[in-house]
PDB file of C-alpha atoms in Angstrom:
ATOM      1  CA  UNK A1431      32.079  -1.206 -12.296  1.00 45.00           C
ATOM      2  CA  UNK A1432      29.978   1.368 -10.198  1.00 56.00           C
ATOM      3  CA  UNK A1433      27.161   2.767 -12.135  1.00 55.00           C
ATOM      4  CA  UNK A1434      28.986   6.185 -10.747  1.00 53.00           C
ATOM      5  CA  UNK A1435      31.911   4.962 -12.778  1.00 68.00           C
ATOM      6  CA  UNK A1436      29.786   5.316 -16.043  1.00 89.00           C
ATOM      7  CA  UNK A1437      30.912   7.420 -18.792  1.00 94.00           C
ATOM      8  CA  UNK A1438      28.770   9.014 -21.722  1.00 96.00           C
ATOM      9  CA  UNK A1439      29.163   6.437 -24.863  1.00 95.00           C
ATOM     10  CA  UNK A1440      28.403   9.568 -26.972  1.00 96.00           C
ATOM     11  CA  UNK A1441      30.663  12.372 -25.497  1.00 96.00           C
ATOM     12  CA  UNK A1442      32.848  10.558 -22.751  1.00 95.00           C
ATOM     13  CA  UNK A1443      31.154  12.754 -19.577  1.00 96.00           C
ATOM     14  CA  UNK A1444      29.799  11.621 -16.390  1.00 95.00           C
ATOM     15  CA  UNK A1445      26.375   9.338 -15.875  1.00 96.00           C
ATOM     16  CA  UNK A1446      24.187  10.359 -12.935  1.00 95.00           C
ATOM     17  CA  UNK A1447      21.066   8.258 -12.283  1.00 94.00           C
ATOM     18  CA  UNK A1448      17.818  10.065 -11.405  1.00 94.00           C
ATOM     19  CA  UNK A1449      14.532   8.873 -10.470  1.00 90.00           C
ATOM     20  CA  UNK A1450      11.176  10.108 -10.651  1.00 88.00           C
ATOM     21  CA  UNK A1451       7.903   8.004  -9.782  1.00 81.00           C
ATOM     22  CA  UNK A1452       8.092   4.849 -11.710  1.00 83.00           C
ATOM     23  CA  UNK A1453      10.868   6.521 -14.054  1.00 90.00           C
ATOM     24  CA  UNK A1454      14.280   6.064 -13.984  1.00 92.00           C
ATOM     25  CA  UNK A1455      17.406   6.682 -15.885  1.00 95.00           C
ATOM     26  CA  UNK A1456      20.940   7.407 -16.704  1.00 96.00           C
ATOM     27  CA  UNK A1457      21.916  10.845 -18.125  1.00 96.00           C
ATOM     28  CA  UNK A1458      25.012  12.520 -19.407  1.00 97.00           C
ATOM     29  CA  UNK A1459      25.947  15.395 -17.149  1.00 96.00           C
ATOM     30  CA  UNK A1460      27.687  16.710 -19.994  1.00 97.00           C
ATOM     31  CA  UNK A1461      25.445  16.543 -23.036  1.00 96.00           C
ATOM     32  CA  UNK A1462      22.002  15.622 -24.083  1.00 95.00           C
ATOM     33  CA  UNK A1463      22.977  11.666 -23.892  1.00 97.00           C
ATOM     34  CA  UNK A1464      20.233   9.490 -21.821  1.00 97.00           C
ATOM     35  CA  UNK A1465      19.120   6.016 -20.919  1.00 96.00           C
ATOM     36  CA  UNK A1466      15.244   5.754 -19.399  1.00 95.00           C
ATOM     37  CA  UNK A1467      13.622   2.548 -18.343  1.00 94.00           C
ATOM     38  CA  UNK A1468      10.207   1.853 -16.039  1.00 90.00           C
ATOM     39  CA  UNK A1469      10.240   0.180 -12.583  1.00 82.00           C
ATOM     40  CA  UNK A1470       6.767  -0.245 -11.340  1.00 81.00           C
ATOM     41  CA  UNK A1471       6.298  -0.983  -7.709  1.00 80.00           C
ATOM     42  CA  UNK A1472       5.185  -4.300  -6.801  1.00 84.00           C
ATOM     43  CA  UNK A1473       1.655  -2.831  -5.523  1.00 84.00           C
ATOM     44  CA  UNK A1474       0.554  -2.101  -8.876  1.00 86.00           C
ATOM     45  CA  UNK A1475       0.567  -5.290  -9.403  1.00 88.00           C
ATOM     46  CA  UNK A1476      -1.590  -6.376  -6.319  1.00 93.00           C
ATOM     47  CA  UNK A1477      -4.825  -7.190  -7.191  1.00 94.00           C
ATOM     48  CA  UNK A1478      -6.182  -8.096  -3.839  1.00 96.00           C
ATOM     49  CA  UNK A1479      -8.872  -6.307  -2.649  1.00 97.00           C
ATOM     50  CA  UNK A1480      -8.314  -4.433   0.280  1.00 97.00           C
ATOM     51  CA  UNK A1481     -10.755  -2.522   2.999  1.00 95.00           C
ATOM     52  CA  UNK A1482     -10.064   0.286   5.298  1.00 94.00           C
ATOM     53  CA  UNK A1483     -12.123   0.991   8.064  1.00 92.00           C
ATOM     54  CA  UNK A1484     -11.866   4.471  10.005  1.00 92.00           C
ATOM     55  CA  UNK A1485     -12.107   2.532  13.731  1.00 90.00           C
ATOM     56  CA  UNK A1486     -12.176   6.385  15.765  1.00 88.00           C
ATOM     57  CA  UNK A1487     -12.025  10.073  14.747  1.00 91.00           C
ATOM     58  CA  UNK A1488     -12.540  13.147  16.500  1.00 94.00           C
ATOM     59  CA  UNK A1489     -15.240  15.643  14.826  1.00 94.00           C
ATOM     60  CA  UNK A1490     -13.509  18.206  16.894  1.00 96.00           C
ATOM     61  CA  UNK A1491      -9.843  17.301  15.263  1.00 97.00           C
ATOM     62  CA  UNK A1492      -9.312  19.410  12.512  1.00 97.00           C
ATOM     63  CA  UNK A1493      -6.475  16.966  11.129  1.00 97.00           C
ATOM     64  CA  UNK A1494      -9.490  13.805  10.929  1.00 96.00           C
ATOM     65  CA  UNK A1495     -11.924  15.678   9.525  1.00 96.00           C
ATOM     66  CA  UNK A1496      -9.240  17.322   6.532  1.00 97.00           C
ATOM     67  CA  UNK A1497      -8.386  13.734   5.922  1.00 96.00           C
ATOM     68  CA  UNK A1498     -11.810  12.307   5.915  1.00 94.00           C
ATOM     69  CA  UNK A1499     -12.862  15.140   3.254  1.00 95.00           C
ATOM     70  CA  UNK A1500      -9.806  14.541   1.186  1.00 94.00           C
ATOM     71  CA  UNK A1501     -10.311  10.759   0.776  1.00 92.00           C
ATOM     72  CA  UNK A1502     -13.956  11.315   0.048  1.00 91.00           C
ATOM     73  CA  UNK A1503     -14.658  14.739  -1.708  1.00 93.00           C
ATOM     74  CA  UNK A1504     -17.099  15.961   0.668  1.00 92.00           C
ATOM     75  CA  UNK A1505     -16.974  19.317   2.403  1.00 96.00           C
ATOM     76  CA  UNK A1506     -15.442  19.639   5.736  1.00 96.00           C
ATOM     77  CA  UNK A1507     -19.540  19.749   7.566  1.00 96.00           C
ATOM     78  CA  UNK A1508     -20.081  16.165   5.461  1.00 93.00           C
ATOM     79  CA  UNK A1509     -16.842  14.508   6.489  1.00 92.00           C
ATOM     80  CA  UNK A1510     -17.473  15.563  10.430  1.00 93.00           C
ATOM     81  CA  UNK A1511     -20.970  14.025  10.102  1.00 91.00           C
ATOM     82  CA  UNK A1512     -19.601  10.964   8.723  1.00 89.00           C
ATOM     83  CA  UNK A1513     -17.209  10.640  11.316  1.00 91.00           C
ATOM     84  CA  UNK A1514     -20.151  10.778  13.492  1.00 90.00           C
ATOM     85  CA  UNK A1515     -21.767   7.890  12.267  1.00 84.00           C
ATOM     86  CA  UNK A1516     -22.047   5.228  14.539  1.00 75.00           C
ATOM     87  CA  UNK A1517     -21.104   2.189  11.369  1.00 72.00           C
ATOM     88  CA  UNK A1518     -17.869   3.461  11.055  1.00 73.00           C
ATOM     89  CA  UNK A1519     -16.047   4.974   7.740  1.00 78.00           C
ATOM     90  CA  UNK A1520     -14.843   2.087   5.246  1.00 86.00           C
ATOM     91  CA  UNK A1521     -12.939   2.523   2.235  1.00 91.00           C
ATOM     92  CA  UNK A1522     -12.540  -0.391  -0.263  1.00 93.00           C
ATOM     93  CA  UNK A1523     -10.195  -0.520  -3.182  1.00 95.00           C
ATOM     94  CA  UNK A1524      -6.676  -2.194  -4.601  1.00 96.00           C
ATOM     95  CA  UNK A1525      -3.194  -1.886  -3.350  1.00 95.00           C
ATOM     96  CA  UNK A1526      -2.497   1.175  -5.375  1.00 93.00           C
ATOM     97  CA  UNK A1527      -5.549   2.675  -4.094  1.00 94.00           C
ATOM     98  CA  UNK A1528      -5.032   1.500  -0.190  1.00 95.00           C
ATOM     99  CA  UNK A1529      -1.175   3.366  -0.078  1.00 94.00           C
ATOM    100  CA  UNK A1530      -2.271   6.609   0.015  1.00 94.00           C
ATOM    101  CA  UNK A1531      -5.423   6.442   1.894  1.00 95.00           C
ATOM    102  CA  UNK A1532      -3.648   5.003   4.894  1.00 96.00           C
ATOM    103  CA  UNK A1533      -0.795   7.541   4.468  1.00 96.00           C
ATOM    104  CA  UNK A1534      -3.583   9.901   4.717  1.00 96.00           C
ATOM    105  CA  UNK A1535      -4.979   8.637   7.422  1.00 96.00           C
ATOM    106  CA  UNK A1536      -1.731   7.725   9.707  1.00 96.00           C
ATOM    107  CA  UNK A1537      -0.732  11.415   8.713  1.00 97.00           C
ATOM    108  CA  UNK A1538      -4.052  12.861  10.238  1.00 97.00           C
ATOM    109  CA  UNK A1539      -3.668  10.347  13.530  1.00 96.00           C
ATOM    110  CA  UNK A1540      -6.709   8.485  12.954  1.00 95.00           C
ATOM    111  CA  UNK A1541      -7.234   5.176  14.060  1.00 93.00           C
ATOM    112  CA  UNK A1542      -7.627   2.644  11.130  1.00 94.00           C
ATOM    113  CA  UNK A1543      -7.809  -1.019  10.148  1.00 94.00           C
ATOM    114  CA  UNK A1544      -6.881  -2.197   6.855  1.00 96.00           C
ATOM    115  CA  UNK A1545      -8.161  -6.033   6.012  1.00 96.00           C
ATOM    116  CA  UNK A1546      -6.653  -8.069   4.626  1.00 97.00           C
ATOM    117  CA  UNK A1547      -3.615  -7.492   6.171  1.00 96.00           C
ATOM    118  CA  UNK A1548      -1.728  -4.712   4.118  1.00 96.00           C
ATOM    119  CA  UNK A1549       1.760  -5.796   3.097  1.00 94.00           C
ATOM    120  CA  UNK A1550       3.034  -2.256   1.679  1.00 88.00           C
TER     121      UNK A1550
END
């Protein structure tokens, strides 16, 4: 049986499934009927501890120095002087933390390294 075959055990309608984040379910398209349950992604369960290092930006790109300020809170004149910075920008957090910095970053077209090598 196809989870499209589903039927309401309350009215007899329709089940659809929708998901949302870590949220999904089963609800009646007819009536107020529903089935929710959790699925966490396996990264929230990594507790390795991850570093990203900024390896080249461009002050002058206005893409690398958005994402720099996002990731760090700092106005947009901070984040182009720590793109300057000879030492190079590093980030350092878990799995949860590392997704969305280096969609960030690939986004913006910066160059980056995460260590150890990230599996998500």
């Amino acid at each position: 049986m196809n989870i499209s075959d589903s039927i309401c055990p309350d009215c007899g309608g329709l089940l659809e499934v929708r998901r949302q984040g870590a949220s999904q379910g089963m609800f009646c398209t007819l009536c107020s009927w529903a089935l929710l349950t959790t699925c966490l992604p396996d990264f929230l369960n990594d507790a390795t501890s991850y570093r990203v290092t900024v390896i080249s930006g461009d002050v002058d790109n206005s893409a690398h120095v958005q994402a720099v300020a996002s990731l760090t809170g700092l106005a947009l004149p901070q984040a182009r002087a720590l793109l300057r910075a000879p030492a190079g920008l590093a980030f350092t957090g878990l799995a949860y933390e590392v997704a969305p910095m280096q969609e960030t970053l690939a986004g913006a077209g910066l160059e980056f390294r995460i260590e150890p090598p990230f599996p998500w």
